Amino acid sequence: MCRSIKTLRPPMEPEVTEEDIHAAALQYVRKVSGFRAPAAHNREVFDQAVAAVAAATAALLAGLEVRGTH
């Protein structure tokens, strides 16, 4: 879907930062909404969506078991 979102799970990316997760969430929300930057009246809901996607991404990465990495 979004070619600029890179794979964040090991072993593709051994160390993932909060900035990596936020950048991926921001790209996702931009793609889905169709806005690179939202208008002022949409800023709050846009930022909430980025935070929600980032939280879901962090939870996903924390819960994944990747064989051969433990």
Short mmCIF file of C-alpha atoms in Angstrom, two decimals:
data_model
loop_
_atom_site.label_atom_id
_atom_site.label_comp_id
_atom_site.label_asym_id
_atom_site.label_seq_id
_atom_site.Cartn_x
_atom_site.Cartn_y
_atom_site.Cartn_z
CA MET A 1 0.00 0.00 0.00
CA CYS A 2 2.53 2.59 1.11
CA ARG A 3 5.95 1.95 -0.34
CA SER A 4 7.68 4.41 1.97
CA ILE A 5 6.68 2.43 5.07
CA LYS A 6 9.52 0.03 5.80
CA THR A 7 9.30 -3.32 7.56
CA LEU A 8 10.01 -2.72 11.24
CA ARG A 9 10.18 -6.26 12.62
CA PRO A 10 13.37 -8.21 13.25
CA PRO A 11 15.49 -9.31 11.49
CA MET A 12 14.69 -6.67 8.84
CA GLU A 13 15.08 -3.92 11.41
CA PRO A 14 16.88 -5.07 14.55
CA GLU A 15 16.34 -1.85 16.52
CA VAL A 16 13.10 0.07 16.11
CA THR A 17 12.76 3.50 17.67
CA GLU A 18 9.64 5.42 18.60
CA GLU A 19 10.52 7.76 15.75
CA ASP A 20 10.45 4.82 13.29
CA ILE A 21 7.02 3.78 14.55
CA HIS A 22 5.69 7.35 14.45
CA ALA A 23 7.00 7.88 10.91
CA ALA A 24 5.28 4.70 9.70
CA ALA A 25 2.03 5.70 11.43
CA LEU A 26 2.18 9.17 9.93
CA GLN A 27 2.72 7.77 6.42
CA TYR A 28 -0.21 5.39 6.89
CA VAL A 29 -2.58 8.12 8.07
CA ARG A 30 -1.46 10.42 5.25
CA LYS A 31 -2.14 7.69 2.70
CA VAL A 32 -5.54 6.73 4.11
CA SER A 33 -6.73 10.32 4.61
CA GLY A 34 -5.32 11.66 1.36
CA PHE A 35 -3.81 14.64 3.17
CA ARG A 36 -0.11 15.31 3.57
CA ALA A 37 -0.94 17.91 6.20
CA PRO A 38 -4.47 18.34 7.51
CA ALA A 39 -6.32 21.63 7.67
CA ALA A 40 -6.50 23.23 11.10
CA HIS A 41 -10.04 21.92 11.66
CA ASN A 42 -8.83 18.34 11.03
CA ARG A 43 -5.53 18.52 12.95
CA GLU A 44 -6.82 17.00 16.19
CA VAL A 45 -8.44 13.94 14.60
CA PHE A 46 -5.42 13.49 12.30
CA ASP A 47 -3.00 13.56 15.25
CA GLN A 48 -5.23 11.17 17.22
CA ALA A 49 -5.19 8.75 14.31
CA VAL A 50 -1.40 8.89 14.08
CA ALA A 51 -1.13 8.20 17.83
CA ALA A 52 -3.60 5.29 17.61
CA VAL A 53 -1.80 3.70 14.65
CA ALA A 54 1.57 4.17 16.38
CA ALA A 55 0.25 2.50 19.55
CA ALA A 56 -1.19 -0.40 17.55
CA THR A 57 2.11 -0.77 15.69
CA ALA A 58 4.13 -0.79 18.92
CA ALA A 59 1.79 -3.42 20.41
CA LEU A 60 2.05 -5.55 17.28
CA LEU A 61 5.84 -5.41 17.24
CA ALA A 62 6.04 -6.17 20.96
CA GLY A 63 3.81 -9.21 20.56
CA LEU A 64 5.32 -10.76 17.44
CA GLU A 65 7.37 -13.93 17.77
CA VAL A 66 9.90 -14.15 14.98
CA ARG A 67 11.50 -17.56 14.69
CA GLY A 68 15.25 -17.64 14.92
CA THR A 69 15.61 -14.33 16.73
CA HIS A 70 15.38 -15.59 20.34
#
